[in-house]
PDB file of C-alpha atoms in Angstrom:
ATOM      1  CA  MET B 121      98.505  97.160-178.229  1.00 57.00           C
ATOM      2  CA  SER B 122      98.543  99.513-175.239  1.00 60.00           C
ATOM      3  CA  LEU B 123      97.369  98.482-171.773  1.00 55.00           C
ATOM      4  CA  THR B 124      94.318 100.727-172.045  1.00 60.00           C
ATOM      5  CA  ALA B 125      93.364  99.188-175.374  1.00 64.00           C
ATOM      6  CA  LYS B 126      93.703  95.654-174.013  1.00 59.00           C
ATOM      7  CA  LEU B 127      91.605  96.546-170.970  1.00 56.00           C
ATOM      8  CA  ASN B 128      88.911  97.978-173.249  1.00 60.00           C
ATOM      9  CA  VAL B 129      88.900  94.857-175.425  1.00 63.00           C
ATOM     10  CA  ALA B 130      88.681  92.594-172.378  1.00 60.00           C
ATOM     11  CA  PHE B 131      85.879  94.641-170.834  1.00 61.00           C
ATOM     12  CA  PHE B 132      83.716  94.713-173.962  1.00 66.00           C
ATOM     13  CA  ALA B 133      84.290  91.008-174.640  1.00 65.00           C
ATOM     14  CA  VAL B 134      83.187  90.045-171.134  1.00 61.00           C
ATOM     15  CA  VAL B 135      80.195  92.404-171.338  1.00 64.00           C
ATOM     16  CA  LEU B 136      79.188  90.953-174.728  1.00 67.00           C
ATOM     17  CA  ILE B 137      79.331  87.325-173.598  1.00 64.00           C
ATOM     18  CA  THR B 138      77.662  88.081-170.260  1.00 66.00           C
ATOM     19  CA  GLY B 139      74.934  90.089-171.984  1.00 66.00           C
ATOM     20  CA  SER B 140      74.336  87.255-174.433  1.00 66.00           C
ATOM     21  CA  ALA B 141      74.046  84.764-171.584  1.00 65.00           C
ATOM     22  CA  MET B 142      71.637  86.973-169.635  1.00 67.00           C
ATOM     23  CA  GLY B 143      69.596  87.665-172.775  1.00 70.00           C
ATOM     24  CA  TYR B 144      69.317  83.971-173.550  1.00 66.00           C
ATOM     25  CA  LEU B 145      68.252  83.139-170.000  1.00 65.00           C
ATOM     26  CA  ALA B 146      65.703  85.980-170.056  1.00 67.00           C
ATOM     27  CA  TRP B 147      64.270  84.670-173.351  1.00 67.00           C
ATOM     28  CA  LEU B 148      64.146  81.159-171.918  1.00 65.00           C
ATOM     29  CA  LEU B 149      62.332  82.383-168.809  1.00 66.00           C
ATOM     30  CA  GLN B 150      59.780  84.281-170.901  1.00 68.00           C
ATOM     31  CA  HIS B 151      59.240  81.279-173.188  1.00 65.00           C
ATOM     32  CA  ASN B 152      58.828  78.944-170.221  1.00 63.00           C
ATOM     33  CA  ASN B 153      56.383  81.331-168.561  1.00 66.00           C
ATOM     34  CA  LYS B 154      54.310  81.306-171.762  1.00 68.00           C
ATOM     35  CA  THR B 155      54.373  77.501-171.774  1.00 64.00           C
ATOM     36  CA  VAL B 156      53.262  77.401-168.137  1.00 67.00           C
ATOM     37  CA  THR B 157      50.478  79.981-168.472  1.00 65.00           C
ATOM     38  CA  THR B 158      49.174  78.742-171.843  1.00 75.00           C
ATOM     39  CA  GLU B 159      49.842  75.063-172.460  1.00 82.00           C
ATOM     40  CA  ILE B 160      50.247  73.651-168.957  1.00 81.00           C
ATOM     41  CA  LEU B 161      47.791  75.819-167.041  1.00 86.00           C
ATOM     42  CA  GLY B 162      45.289  75.824-169.922  1.00 87.00           C
ATOM     43  CA  SER B 163      45.293  72.041-170.266  1.00 89.00           C
ATOM     44  CA  ALA B 164      45.041  71.671-166.480  1.00 90.00           C
ATOM     45  CA  LYS B 165      41.956  73.907-166.452  1.00 91.00           C
ATOM     46  CA  ALA B 166      40.474  71.936-169.347  1.00 93.00           C
ATOM     47  CA  LEU B 167      41.090  68.714-167.434  1.00 92.00           C
ATOM     48  CA  ARG B 168      39.426  70.162-164.335  1.00 93.00           C
ATOM     49  CA  ALA B 169      36.394  71.254-166.372  1.00 93.00           C
ATOM     50  CA  ALA B 170      36.210  67.795-167.949  1.00 93.00           C
ATOM     51  CA  ALA B 171      36.299  66.175-164.512  1.00 92.00           C
ATOM     52  CA  GLN B 172      33.475  68.439-163.366  1.00 94.00           C
ATOM     53  CA  GLY B 173      31.535  67.517-166.496  1.00 93.00           C
ATOM     54  CA  ARG B 174      32.038  63.822-165.832  1.00 91.00           C
ATOM     55  CA  ALA B 175      30.776  64.238-162.267  1.00 93.00           C
ATOM     56  CA  ALA B 176      27.711  66.123-163.513  1.00 93.00           C
ATOM     57  CA  ASN B 177      27.053  63.422-166.094  1.00 91.00           C
ATOM     58  CA  ILE B 178      27.221  60.671-163.482  1.00 92.00           C
ATOM     59  CA  ARG B 179      24.814  62.662-161.323  1.00 93.00           C
ATOM     60  CA  MET B 180      22.484  63.008-164.286  1.00 91.00           C
ATOM     61  CA  GLU B 181      22.518  59.240-164.844  1.00 90.00           C
ATOM     62  CA  SER B 182      21.694  58.681-161.180  1.00 92.00           C
ATOM     63  CA  MET B 183      18.767  61.078-161.413  1.00 91.00           C
ATOM     64  CA  VAL B 184      17.451  59.206-164.458  1.00 89.00           C
ATOM     65  CA  HIS B 185      17.375  55.957-162.502  1.00 88.00           C
ATOM     66  CA  LEU B 186      15.889  57.703-159.468  1.00 90.00           C
ATOM     67  CA  TYR B 187      13.161  59.298-161.565  1.00 89.00           C
ATOM     68  CA  ALA B 188      12.362  55.882-163.021  1.00 87.00           C
ATOM     69  CA  LEU B 189      11.739  54.686-159.460  1.00 86.00           C
ATOM     70  CA  ASP B 190       9.970  57.578-157.732  1.00 87.00           C
ATOM     71  CA  HIS B 191       8.478  59.548-160.690  1.00 87.00           C
ATOM     72  CA  LYS B 192       9.033  62.742-158.698  1.00 88.00           C
ATOM     73  CA  LYS B 193       9.431  66.148-160.288  1.00 89.00           C
ATOM     74  CA  GLU B 194      12.389  66.843-157.991  1.00 92.00           C
ATOM     75  CA  SER B 195      14.287  63.942-159.533  1.00 90.00           C
ATOM     76  CA  PHE B 196      13.421  65.132-163.027  1.00 90.00           C
ATOM     77  CA  ASP B 197      14.533  68.697-162.216  1.00 93.00           C
ATOM     78  CA  ALA B 198      17.761  67.382-160.678  1.00 94.00           C
ATOM     79  CA  LYS B 199      18.409  65.423-163.863  1.00 91.00           C
ATOM     80  CA  GLU B 200      17.875  68.546-165.979  1.00 92.00           C
ATOM     81  CA  ALA B 201      20.157  70.606-163.710  1.00 95.00           C
ATOM     82  CA  ALA B 202      22.888  67.987-163.949  1.00 93.00           C
ATOM     83  CA  ASP B 203      22.494  67.955-167.730  1.00 91.00           C
ATOM     84  CA  GLU B 204      22.960  71.732-167.859  1.00 93.00           C
ATOM     85  CA  ALA B 205      26.004  71.514-165.579  1.00 94.00           C
ATOM     86  CA  PHE B 206      27.507  68.888-167.861  1.00 92.00           C
ATOM     87  CA  SER B 207      26.991  71.049-170.952  1.00 92.00           C
ATOM     88  CA  ALA B 208      28.487  74.078-169.193  1.00 94.00           C
ATOM     89  CA  SER B 209      31.564  72.104-168.128  1.00 94.00           C
ATOM     90  CA  VAL B 210      32.114  70.749-171.638  1.00 92.00           C
ATOM     91  CA  ASP B 211      31.796  74.262-173.079  1.00 93.00           C
ATOM     92  CA  GLU B 212      34.311  75.498-170.511  1.00 95.00           C
ATOM     93  CA  ALA B 213      36.751  72.735-171.424  1.00 94.00           C
ATOM     94  CA  LEU B 214      36.286  73.556-175.110  1.00 94.00           C
ATOM     95  CA  GLY B 215      37.107  77.207-174.430  1.00 94.00           C
ATOM     96  CA  TYR B 216      40.417  76.267-172.820  1.00 93.00           C
ATOM     97  CA  ILE B 217      41.280  73.721-175.498  1.00 94.00           C
ATOM     98  CA  LYS B 218      40.737  76.221-178.320  1.00 93.00           C
ATOM     99  CA  LYS B 219      43.504  78.393-176.811  1.00 91.00           C
ATOM    100  CA  LEU B 220      46.017  75.537-176.768  1.00 90.00           C
ATOM    101  CA  PRO B 221      48.530  75.085-179.601  1.00 89.00           C
ATOM    102  CA  ASN B 222      48.515  71.741-181.398  1.00 89.00           C
ATOM    103  CA  ASN B 223      44.986  71.039-180.140  1.00 93.00           C
ATOM    104  CA  ALA B 224      43.673  69.068-183.129  1.00 94.00           C
ATOM    105  CA  GLU B 225      43.699  65.721-181.317  1.00 94.00           C
ATOM    106  CA  LEU B 226      41.916  67.159-178.274  1.00 94.00           C
ATOM    107  CA  LEU B 227      39.229  68.752-180.431  1.00 95.00           C
ATOM    108  CA  LYS B 228      38.784  65.450-182.226  1.00 95.00           C
ATOM    109  CA  LYS B 229      38.296  63.634-178.912  1.00 95.00           C
ATOM    110  CA  LEU B 230      35.825  66.259-177.729  1.00 92.00           C
ATOM    111  CA  ASP B 231      33.845  65.931-180.962  1.00 93.00           C
ATOM    112  CA  ALA B 232      33.669  62.190-180.297  1.00 94.00           C
ATOM    113  CA  VAL B 233      32.258  62.905-176.824  1.00 92.00           C
ATOM    114  CA  ASP B 234      29.644  65.241-178.275  1.00 90.00           C
ATOM    115  CA  HIS B 235      28.739  62.643-180.897  1.00 92.00           C
ATOM    116  CA  ALA B 236      28.378  59.917-178.260  1.00 92.00           C
ATOM    117  CA  ASP B 237      26.232  62.152-176.062  1.00 90.00           C
ATOM    118  CA  HIS B 238      23.858  63.079-178.887  1.00 89.00           C
ATOM    119  CA  THR B 239      23.760  59.531-180.258  1.00 91.00           C
ATOM    120  CA  TYR B 240      23.636  57.235-177.233  1.00 90.00           C
ATOM    121  CA  CYS B 241      22.551  59.394-174.296  1.00 89.00           C
ATOM    122  CA  HIS B 242      20.503  62.491-174.984  1.00 86.00           C
ATOM    123  CA  PRO B 243      17.840  61.036-177.339  1.00 90.00           C
ATOM    124  CA  VAL B 244      17.502  57.898-175.207  1.00 92.00           C
ATOM    125  CA  GLU B 245      17.115  59.991-172.060  1.00 89.00           C
ATOM    126  CA  THR B 246      14.429  62.083-173.751  1.00 88.00           C
ATOM    127  CA  LYS B 247      12.522  58.948-174.764  1.00 90.00           C
ATOM    128  CA  LEU B 248      13.008  57.462-171.316  1.00 89.00           C
ATOM    129  CA  MET B 249      11.718  60.559-169.530  1.00 86.00           C
ATOM    130  CA  ALA B 250       8.619  60.550-171.727  1.00 89.00           C
ATOM    131  CA  LEU B 251       7.867  56.869-170.993  1.00 91.00           C
ATOM    132  CA  ILE B 252       8.338  57.373-167.266  1.00 87.00           C
ATOM    133  CA  GLY B 253       6.132  60.467-167.350  1.00 84.00           C
ATOM    134  CA  LYS B 254       3.390  58.427-169.022  1.00 87.00           C
ATOM    135  CA  GLY B 255       3.709  55.679-166.441  1.00 86.00           C
ATOM    136  CA  GLU B 256       4.868  53.112-168.994  1.00 90.00           C
ATOM    137  CA  ASN B 257       7.328  51.582-166.567  1.00 87.00           C
ATOM    138  CA  ALA B 258       7.789  48.280-168.388  1.00 89.00           C
ATOM    139  CA  LYS B 259       8.780  50.014-171.598  1.00 91.00           C
ATOM    140  CA  ALA B 260      10.993  52.408-169.642  1.00 90.00           C
ATOM    141  CA  LEU B 261      12.789  49.494-167.981  1.00 89.00           C
ATOM    142  CA  ASP B 262      13.311  47.866-171.364  1.00 92.00           C
ATOM    143  CA  VAL B 263      14.833  51.089-172.734  1.00 92.00           C
ATOM    144  CA  ILE B 264      17.101  51.384-169.695  1.00 91.00           C
ATOM    145  CA  ASN B 265      18.445  47.840-170.017  1.00 91.00           C
ATOM    146  CA  ASN B 266      18.726  47.602-173.807  1.00 93.00           C
ATOM    147  CA  GLU B 267      19.512  51.160-174.889  1.00 93.00           C
ATOM    148  CA  TYR B 268      20.483  53.478-172.047  1.00 92.00           C
ATOM    149  CA  VAL B 269      22.991  51.316-170.159  1.00 92.00           C
ATOM    150  CA  PRO B 270      24.848  50.123-173.319  1.00 94.00           C
ATOM    151  CA  GLY B 271      24.803  53.675-174.678  1.00 93.00           C
ATOM    152  CA  ARG B 272      26.169  55.023-171.417  1.00 93.00           C
ATOM    153  CA  LYS B 273      29.119  52.619-171.628  1.00 93.00           C
ATOM    154  CA  LYS B 274      29.993  53.891-175.101  1.00 94.00           C
ATOM    155  CA  PHE B 275      29.688  57.474-173.938  1.00 94.00           C
ATOM    156  CA  GLU B 276      31.851  56.870-170.867  1.00 93.00           C
ATOM    157  CA  ALA B 277      34.530  55.171-172.978  1.00 95.00           C
ATOM    158  CA  SER B 278      34.584  58.184-175.296  1.00 94.00           C
ATOM    159  CA  PHE B 279      34.745  60.613-172.387  1.00 94.00           C
ATOM    160  CA  ASP B 280      37.570  58.642-170.756  1.00 94.00           C
ATOM    161  CA  GLU B 281      39.569  58.879-173.989  1.00 95.00           C
ATOM    162  CA  PHE B 282      38.976  62.624-173.991  1.00 94.00           C
ATOM    163  CA  THR B 283      40.192  63.151-170.423  1.00 93.00           C
ATOM    164  CA  GLN B 284      43.173  60.854-170.991  1.00 94.00           C
ATOM    165  CA  ALA B 285      44.124  62.881-174.067  1.00 95.00           C
ATOM    166  CA  ILE B 286      44.055  66.104-172.030  1.00 93.00           C
ATOM    167  CA  ALA B 287      46.161  64.515-169.278  1.00 92.00           C
ATOM    168  CA  ALA B 288      48.650  63.218-171.866  1.00 93.00           C
ATOM    169  CA  TYR B 289      48.860  66.690-173.424  1.00 92.00           C
ATOM    170  CA  ASN B 290      49.547  68.229-170.019  1.00 89.00           C
ATOM    171  CA  ASP B 291      52.219  65.628-169.230  1.00 90.00           C
ATOM    172  CA  ALA B 292      53.876  66.198-172.608  1.00 88.00           C
ATOM    173  CA  GLN B 293      54.030  69.955-172.044  1.00 85.00           C
ATOM    174  CA  MET B 294      55.496  69.413-168.581  1.00 83.00           C
ATOM    175  CA  ALA B 295      58.156  67.138-170.075  1.00 83.00           C
ATOM    176  CA  ILE B 296      58.977  69.725-172.750  1.00 79.00           C
ATOM    177  CA  LEU B 297      59.227  72.439-170.103  1.00 76.00           C
ATOM    178  CA  ASN B 298      61.531  70.342-167.923  1.00 76.00           C
ATOM    179  CA  GLU B 299      63.762  69.376-170.849  1.00 77.00           C
ATOM    180  CA  ARG B 300      63.963  72.962-172.078  1.00 72.00           C
ATOM    181  CA  SER B 301      64.741  74.220-168.581  1.00 72.00           C
ATOM    182  CA  VAL B 302      67.554  71.699-168.092  1.00 73.00           C
ATOM    183  CA  LYS B 303      69.082  72.518-171.478  1.00 73.00           C
ATOM    184  CA  GLY B 304      68.672  76.221-170.807  1.00 69.00           C
ATOM    185  CA  VAL B 305      70.447  76.018-167.470  1.00 69.00           C
ATOM    186  CA  GLN B 306      73.219  73.936-169.034  1.00 71.00           C
ATOM    187  CA  THR B 307      73.630  76.426-171.872  1.00 71.00           C
ATOM    188  CA  GLY B 308      73.568  79.359-169.471  1.00 66.00           C
ATOM    189  CA  MET B 309      76.171  77.749-167.224  1.00 70.00           C
ATOM    190  CA  THR B 310      78.334  77.008-170.264  1.00 73.00           C
ATOM    191  CA  MET B 311      78.179  80.638-171.350  1.00 68.00           C
ATOM    192  CA  ILE B 312      78.998  81.809-167.833  1.00 67.00           C
ATOM    193  CA  GLY B 313      81.912  79.365-167.798  1.00 70.00           C
ATOM    194  CA  VAL B 314      83.136  80.830-171.081  1.00 67.00           C
ATOM    195  CA  VAL B 315      82.989  84.294-169.527  1.00 64.00           C
ATOM    196  CA  PHE B 316      84.986  83.070-166.534  1.00 66.00           C
ATOM    197  CA  LEU B 317      87.637  81.348-168.667  1.00 67.00           C
ATOM    198  CA  PHE B 318      87.850  84.315-170.994  1.00 63.00           C
ATOM    199  CA  GLY B 319      88.338  86.572-167.997  1.00 62.00           C
ATOM    200  CA  LEU B 320      91.136  84.335-166.710  1.00 62.00           C
ATOM    201  CA  PHE B 321      92.762  84.345-170.138  1.00 64.00           C
ATOM    202  CA  ILE B 322      92.586  88.119-170.403  1.00 59.00           C
ATOM    203  CA  SER B 323      93.871  88.506-166.861  1.00 60.00           C
ATOM    204  CA  SER B 324      96.735  86.175-167.684  1.00 63.00           C
ATOM    205  CA  ARG B 325      97.594  88.084-170.832  1.00 60.00           C
ATOM    206  CA  LEU B 326      97.320  91.401-169.048  1.00 57.00           C
ATOM    207  CA  GLY B 327      99.459  90.034-166.217  1.00 57.00           C
ATOM    208  CA  LYS B 328     102.222  89.065-168.648  1.00 58.00           C
ATOM    209  CA  PHE B 329     101.933  92.425-170.337  1.00 54.00           C
ATOM    210  CA  MET B 330     102.185  94.278-167.033  1.00 48.00           C
ATOM    211  CA  ARG B 331     105.106  92.131-165.858  1.00 50.00           C
ATOM    212  CA  GLY B 332     106.917  92.849-169.139  1.00 55.00           C
ATOM    213  CA  THR B 333     106.174  96.537-168.806  1.00 49.00           C
ATOM    214  CA  ILE B 334     107.454  96.691-165.230  1.00 44.00           C
ATOM    215  CA  ALA B 335     110.578  94.700-166.169  1.00 50.00           C
ATOM    216  CA  GLY B 336     111.246  97.098-169.042  1.00 55.00           C
ATOM    217  CA  MET B 337     110.809 100.064-166.730  1.00 48.00           C
ATOM    218  CA  ALA B 338     113.210  98.456-164.243  1.00 45.00           C
ATOM    219  CA  ARG B 339     115.779  97.864-166.969  1.00 58.00           C
ATOM    220  CA  ARG B 340     115.493 101.433-168.145  1.00 57.00           C
ATOM    221  CA  LEU B 341     115.799 102.678-164.573  1.00 47.00           C
ATOM    222  CA  GLY B 342     118.865 100.463-164.038  1.00 50.00           C
ATOM    223  CA  ASP B 343     120.487 101.771-167.214  1.00 58.00           C
ATOM    224  CA  THR B 344     119.788 105.332-166.104  1.00 51.00           C
ATOM    225  CA  LEU B 345     121.313 104.644-162.698  1.00 47.00           C
ATOM    226  CA  GLN B 346     124.386 103.077-164.305  1.00 58.00           C
ATOM    227  CA  GLU B 347     124.810 106.073-166.580  1.00 60.00           C
ATOM    228  CA  TYR B 348     124.366 108.401-163.608  1.00 48.00           C
ATOM    229  CA  GLN B 349     126.910 106.393-161.600  1.00 52.00           C
ATOM    230  CA  LYS B 350     129.366 106.482-164.506  1.00 61.00           C
ATOM    231  CA  GLU B 351     128.944 110.211-164.919  1.00 54.00           C
ATOM    232  CA  LEU B 352     129.333 110.666-161.150  1.00 46.00           C
ATOM    233  CA  VAL B 353     132.592 108.679-161.105  1.00 48.00           C
ATOM    234  CA  GLU B 354     133.922 110.584-164.086  1.00 56.00           C
ATOM    235  CA  GLY B 355     133.013 113.847-162.353  1.00 48.00           C
ATOM    236  CA  VAL B 356     134.777 112.830-159.142  1.00 44.00           C
ATOM    237  CA  GLU B 357     137.873 111.784-161.077  1.00 54.00           C
ATOM    238  CA  ALA B 358     137.860 115.069-162.948  1.00 49.00           C
ATOM    239  CA  MET B 359     137.580 117.016-159.695  1.00 44.00           C
ATOM    240  CA  GLY B 360     140.474 114.976-158.208  1.00 46.00           C
ATOM    241  CA  CYS B 361     142.686 115.764-161.173  1.00 50.00           C
ATOM    242  CA  LEU B 362     141.811 119.430-160.901  1.00 42.00           C
ATOM    243  CA  LEU B 363     142.690 119.529-157.180  1.00 39.00           C
ATOM    244  CA  TYR B 364     145.965 117.634-157.762  1.00 43.00           C
ATOM    245  CA  THR B 365     147.180 120.005-160.490  1.00 45.00           C
ATOM    246  CA  SER B 366     146.357 123.057-158.432  1.00 43.00           C
TER     247      SER B 366
END
């Protein structure tokens, strides 16, 4: 194989391996960006919305107790506003969760929260507000102690499971991203190392080829010089004989 052919082979081999390495790293970067923007960022936003919903729900509970004490419209309105804020936050969290892959467990936990709210909290709060509005404080107190407080504990346990599931999902996606990134860097470095070693090998082979070529050229040049020297000596001897005979 000629020197030009070997150089072409070496060049295209290095370009092919380097291009493969760069393509793989580009794919990995794009895949990781999708994981960050979809799974990690989406679950983080869902967790933030859930935290806001929990805060609104706690505020709503406080307003229920306050309304039971002061019977003021402001307390009732504050309770209703907190209830609306809670619903909005849960809807926001649901919107983010629906966009997440492998979200079945999160949706199941959110359904449990909705079930707990409509079973233990919302109907009891409605009954409680009506009793307080009628001035039936004794009955209202009985509902608070025997229905509302126990129901709230069940609801809070369900909501805690929901937020913990979102946090676990986020942590799992972070772990997957980190593991994939480490493996990707290792694979990329391995491919770059292969390019480097291949380049050294080609350089070594080309070096031997060039040294052989130069040695051959030197041998041919030496042979030519020897032939020239021989012809020169023979010419001088012939001229000497010619001068002697004349």
